[in-house]
Amino acid sequence: MSKISKIVLASGNAGKVREINKLFAGSGIEVVPQSDFGVPEVPETGTTFVENAIIKARHAAECTGLPAISDDSGIEVDALDHRPGVWSARYAGEDASDTDNNDLMLKELEGVPEAERTARYQCLIVFMRSHTDPVPLISQGEWEGRILEAPRGDGGFGYDPIFYVPTHDCSGGELSLDVKNTLSHRAIALQGILQQFREHGYI
Ligand code: IMP
């Protein structure tokens, strides 16, 4: 099995590129954002994280001719029947801000007791050797918590201020980025994909 030295990331998010390259340090793999190749964003038309991750990885691989990696993530709330899921960024509307989304979630959960406010972040990472790869590698990471009754802390992004982290007795918005990056759904999914790279002899 041949080694892989360069992978395109199906995202232009500089924070994600940094996080992934930090974790991949020493693996011989360099991750480059698709924006470096002028790859346009592709509509995320799937109803599951894995579908959207495959759509994005396939598109990046097709546009660049490189192996591609993508991630799709969001939050699922048990009392909301696993919503907002793939619509996490668009929960309160197409142009919703993080505050709009958090406010709507707190409103929808009004009166729901603590024990029933369980929720988890989900992250799906997909790796495709080329856009015609029939067996994408798939890695899932979960981060378990529950939805608070009011925001706490101003760190993180998205739902972090209303996401209670039982292992650290604080909200996601109160964690340092370094600590979050050891616990998060994305960190777990990335470790998993790295392990699959080892098993396949790519690194
Ligand atoms: P993306 O797929 O990484 O762009 O994430 C989609 C949406 O899920 C984000 O816009 C956030 O609303 C939510 N989300 C994903 N990961 C996190 C996280 O680590 N903290 C807070 N919100 C997150």
CSV table of C-alpha atoms and ligand atoms in Angstrom, one decimal:
chain,number,residue,atom,x,y,z
A,1,MET,CA,0.0,0.0,0.0
A,2,SER,CA,1.5,3.3,-1.0
A,3,LYS,CA,2.1,6.1,1.5
A,4,ILE,CA,0.2,9.4,1.3
A,5,SER,CA,1.9,12.7,1.6
A,6,LYS,CA,-0.7,15.3,0.7
A,7,ILE,CA,-4.4,15.5,1.4
A,8,VAL,CA,-6.8,18.2,0.5
A,9,LEU,CA,-9.3,19.2,3.2
A,10,ALA,CA,-12.8,19.9,1.9
A,11,SER,CA,-13.0,23.1,3.8
A,12,GLY,CA,-11.4,26.6,3.8
A,13,ASN,CA,-11.6,26.8,7.6
A,14,ALA,CA,-8.1,27.8,8.8
A,15,GLY,CA,-8.8,26.6,12.4
A,16,LYS,CA,-9.7,23.1,11.2
A,17,VAL,CA,-6.6,23.0,9.0
A,18,ARG,CA,-4.4,23.9,12.0
A,19,GLU,CA,-6.1,21.4,14.3
A,20,ILE,CA,-5.7,18.6,11.8
A,21,ASN,CA,-2.1,19.3,10.9
A,22,LYS,CA,-1.2,19.5,14.6
A,23,LEU,CA,-2.7,16.0,15.1
A,24,PHE,CA,-1.1,14.6,12.0
A,25,ALA,CA,2.4,16.0,12.8
A,26,GLY,CA,5.0,13.4,12.3
A,27,SER,CA,2.7,11.2,10.2
A,28,GLY,CA,4.3,12.4,6.9
A,29,ILE,CA,0.9,13.8,5.8
A,30,GLU,CA,0.3,17.5,5.0
A,31,VAL,CA,-3.3,18.7,4.9
A,32,VAL,CA,-4.0,21.6,2.6
A,33,PRO,CA,-7.3,23.5,2.5
A,34,GLN,CA,-9.4,23.3,-0.7
A,35,SER,CA,-9.5,27.1,-0.8
A,36,ASP,CA,-5.7,27.0,-1.8
A,37,PHE,CA,-6.9,25.3,-5.1
A,38,GLY,CA,-9.9,27.6,-5.6
A,39,VAL,CA,-12.4,24.8,-5.0
A,40,PRO,CA,-15.9,26.2,-4.5
A,41,GLU,CA,-18.1,25.0,-1.7
A,42,VAL,CA,-20.6,22.3,-2.7
A,43,PRO,CA,-24.2,22.3,-1.5
A,44,GLU,CA,-24.6,19.9,1.5
A,45,THR,CA,-27.8,18.2,0.4
A,46,GLY,CA,-27.6,15.1,2.6
A,47,THR,CA,-29.8,14.4,5.7
A,48,THR,CA,-27.0,12.6,7.6
A,49,PHE,CA,-23.5,13.7,8.5
A,50,VAL,CA,-21.9,10.9,6.6
A,51,GLU,CA,-23.7,11.8,3.4
A,52,ASN,CA,-22.6,15.4,3.6
A,53,ALA,CA,-19.0,14.4,4.4
A,54,ILE,CA,-18.9,12.1,1.4
A,55,ILE,CA,-20.4,14.8,-0.9
A,56,LYS,CA,-17.7,17.3,0.3
A,57,ALA,CA,-14.7,14.8,0.1
A,58,ARG,CA,-15.8,13.6,-3.4
A,59,HIS,CA,-16.1,17.1,-4.7
A,60,ALA,CA,-12.7,18.2,-3.3
A,61,ALA,CA,-11.0,15.1,-4.7
A,62,GLU,CA,-12.6,15.6,-8.1
A,63,CYS,CA,-11.6,19.3,-8.3
A,64,THR,CA,-8.0,18.8,-7.2
A,65,GLY,CA,-7.0,15.2,-8.2
A,66,LEU,CA,-5.7,14.7,-4.7
A,67,PRO,CA,-6.9,12.3,-1.9
A,68,ALA,CA,-9.4,14.2,0.2
A,69,ILE,CA,-10.6,14.4,3.8
A,70,SER,CA,-13.8,16.1,5.0
A,71,ASP,CA,-15.7,16.5,8.2
A,72,ASP,CA,-19.3,17.2,9.0
A,73,SER,CA,-20.4,17.9,12.4
A,74,GLY,CA,-23.3,19.2,14.6
A,75,ILE,CA,-25.3,18.6,17.7
A,76,GLU,CA,-28.2,16.2,18.4
A,77,VAL,CA,-30.5,16.7,21.3
A,78,ASP,CA,-32.5,13.7,22.5
A,79,ALA,CA,-35.6,15.7,23.6
A,80,LEU,CA,-35.7,17.2,20.1
A,81,ASP,CA,-35.7,13.8,18.4
A,82,HIS,CA,-32.0,14.2,17.5
A,83,ARG,CA,-32.5,17.6,15.9
A,84,PRO,CA,-30.9,19.9,14.7
A,85,GLY,CA,-28.3,17.4,13.4
A,86,VAL,CA,-27.0,18.3,10.0
A,87,TRP,CA,-29.0,21.5,10.2
A,88,SER,CA,-27.1,22.7,13.3
A,89,ALA,CA,-25.6,25.8,11.6
A,90,ARG,CA,-29.0,26.6,10.0
A,91,TYR,CA,-31.2,25.6,13.0
A,92,ALA,CA,-32.8,29.1,13.4
A,93,GLY,CA,-32.7,29.9,9.7
A,94,GLU,CA,-30.3,30.1,6.7
A,95,ASP,CA,-28.4,33.1,8.1
A,96,ALA,CA,-28.8,32.3,11.8
A,97,SER,CA,-26.1,33.5,14.2
A,98,ASP,CA,-24.8,31.3,17.0
A,99,THR,CA,-26.9,33.3,19.4
A,100,ASP,CA,-30.1,32.8,17.3
A,101,ASN,CA,-29.5,29.1,17.3
A,102,ASN,CA,-28.7,28.9,21.1
A,103,ASP,CA,-31.8,31.1,21.9
A,104,LEU,CA,-34.1,28.8,19.8
A,105,MET,CA,-32.7,25.7,21.4
A,106,LEU,CA,-33.2,27.1,25.0
A,107,LYS,CA,-36.8,28.0,24.0
A,108,GLU,CA,-37.6,24.6,22.5
A,109,LEU,CA,-36.3,23.0,25.7
A,110,GLU,CA,-38.1,25.3,28.1
A,111,GLY,CA,-39.6,23.2,30.9
A,112,VAL,CA,-37.6,20.1,30.0
A,113,PRO,CA,-36.0,18.7,33.2
A,114,GLU,CA,-32.2,18.4,33.5
A,115,ALA,CA,-32.2,14.6,33.2
A,116,GLU,CA,-33.9,14.8,29.8
A,117,ARG,CA,-31.7,17.5,28.3
A,118,THR,CA,-29.0,15.0,27.1
A,119,ALA,CA,-27.3,15.9,23.9
A,120,ARG,CA,-24.1,15.1,22.0
A,121,TYR,CA,-21.9,16.6,19.4
A,122,GLN,CA,-21.3,14.4,16.4
A,123,CYS,CA,-18.4,14.5,13.9
A,124,LEU,CA,-18.0,12.3,10.8
A,125,ILE,CA,-14.7,12.3,9.0
A,126,VAL,CA,-14.5,10.8,5.6
A,127,PHE,CA,-11.3,10.0,3.6
A,128,MET,CA,-11.4,9.3,-0.2
A,129,ARG,CA,-8.4,8.3,-2.2
A,130,SER,CA,-10.0,9.7,-5.3
A,131,HIS,CA,-13.4,10.9,-6.3
A,132,THR,CA,-14.2,7.5,-7.7
A,133,ASP,CA,-13.2,5.7,-4.4
A,134,PRO,CA,-15.9,3.1,-3.8
A,135,VAL,CA,-14.8,2.5,-0.1
A,136,PRO,CA,-14.4,5.8,1.7
A,137,LEU,CA,-12.8,5.5,5.2
A,138,ILE,CA,-15.3,6.7,7.8
A,139,SER,CA,-14.6,7.7,11.4
A,140,GLN,CA,-17.2,8.9,13.9
A,141,GLY,CA,-16.6,10.9,17.1
A,142,GLU,CA,-19.1,11.7,19.8
A,143,TRP,CA,-18.9,14.2,22.7
A,144,GLU,CA,-21.6,13.6,25.3
A,145,GLY,CA,-23.2,16.4,27.4
A,146,ARG,CA,-26.5,18.2,28.1
A,147,ILE,CA,-28.1,21.4,27.3
A,148,LEU,CA,-27.9,24.1,30.0
A,149,GLU,CA,-30.8,26.4,30.9
A,150,ALA,CA,-28.7,29.5,30.1
A,151,PRO,CA,-25.4,30.2,28.4
A,152,ARG,CA,-22.1,30.1,30.3
A,153,GLY,CA,-18.7,31.3,29.2
A,154,ASP,CA,-17.7,33.1,26.0
A,155,GLY,CA,-15.1,30.7,24.6
A,156,GLY,CA,-15.6,28.2,21.8
A,157,PHE,CA,-18.3,28.7,19.1
A,158,GLY,CA,-21.7,27.4,18.1
A,159,TYR,CA,-23.5,25.7,20.9
A,160,ASP,CA,-20.5,25.6,23.3
A,161,PRO,CA,-22.0,28.2,25.8
A,162,ILE,CA,-25.1,26.0,26.3
A,163,PHE,CA,-23.4,22.6,26.2
A,164,TYR,CA,-22.6,21.3,29.7
A,165,VAL,CA,-19.6,19.0,29.8
A,166,PRO,CA,-20.1,16.7,32.8
A,167,THR,CA,-16.5,15.4,32.9
A,168,HIS,CA,-15.2,18.9,33.5
A,169,ASP,CA,-18.3,20.4,35.3
A,170,CYS,CA,-18.4,23.4,33.0
A,171,SER,CA,-19.8,24.5,29.6
A,172,GLY,CA,-18.0,24.1,26.3
A,173,GLY,CA,-17.7,27.9,26.3
A,174,GLU,CA,-15.7,27.7,29.6
A,175,LEU,CA,-13.1,25.2,28.3
A,176,SER,CA,-9.7,26.3,26.9
A,177,LEU,CA,-9.2,25.4,23.3
A,178,ASP,CA,-6.4,23.1,24.2
A,179,VAL,CA,-8.6,21.1,26.6
A,180,LYS,CA,-11.5,21.1,24.1
A,181,ASN,CA,-9.2,19.8,21.4
A,182,THR,CA,-8.5,16.7,23.5
A,183,LEU,CA,-12.2,16.0,24.3
A,184,SER,CA,-14.2,17.0,21.3
A,185,HIS,CA,-16.1,14.9,18.8
A,186,ARG,CA,-13.7,16.2,16.1
A,187,ALA,CA,-10.6,15.2,18.0
A,188,ILE,CA,-12.0,11.7,18.6
A,189,ALA,CA,-13.0,11.3,14.9
A,190,LEU,CA,-9.6,12.5,13.8
A,191,GLN,CA,-7.7,10.0,16.0
A,192,GLY,CA,-9.9,7.3,14.5
A,193,ILE,CA,-9.1,8.2,10.9
A,194,LEU,CA,-5.4,8.4,11.8
A,195,GLN,CA,-5.6,4.9,13.2
A,196,GLN,CA,-7.3,3.7,10.0
A,197,PHE,CA,-4.5,5.3,8.0
A,198,ARG,CA,-2.0,3.2,10.0
A,199,GLU,CA,-4.0,0.1,9.5
A,200,HIS,CA,-4.1,0.7,5.7
A,201,GLY,CA,-0.3,1.4,5.5
A,202,TYR,CA,-0.9,5.0,4.3
A,203,ILE,CA,1.4,6.4,7.0
B,1,IMP,P1,-19.3,22.2,10.8
B,1,IMP,O1,-19.8,21.0,10.1
B,1,IMP,O2,-18.0,21.9,11.5
B,1,IMP,O3,-19.3,23.4,10.0
B,1,IMP,O4,-20.3,22.4,12.0
B,1,IMP,C1,-21.7,22.6,11.8
B,1,IMP,C2,-22.4,23.3,13.0
B,1,IMP,O5,-22.4,22.4,14.1
B,1,IMP,C3,-21.6,24.5,13.5
B,1,IMP,O6,-22.0,25.7,12.8
B,1,IMP,C4,-22.1,24.6,14.9
B,1,IMP,O7,-23.4,25.2,15.0
B,1,IMP,C5,-22.2,23.1,15.3
B,1,IMP,N1,-20.9,22.6,15.8
B,1,IMP,C6,-20.1,21.7,15.3
B,1,IMP,N2,-19.0,21.5,16.1
B,1,IMP,C7,-19.2,22.3,17.2
B,1,IMP,C8,-18.4,22.6,18.3
B,1,IMP,O8,-17.3,22.0,18.6
B,1,IMP,N3,-18.9,23.5,19.2
B,1,IMP,C9,-20.1,24.1,19.0
B,1,IMP,N4,-20.8,24.0,17.9
B,1,IMP,C10,-20.4,23.0,17.0
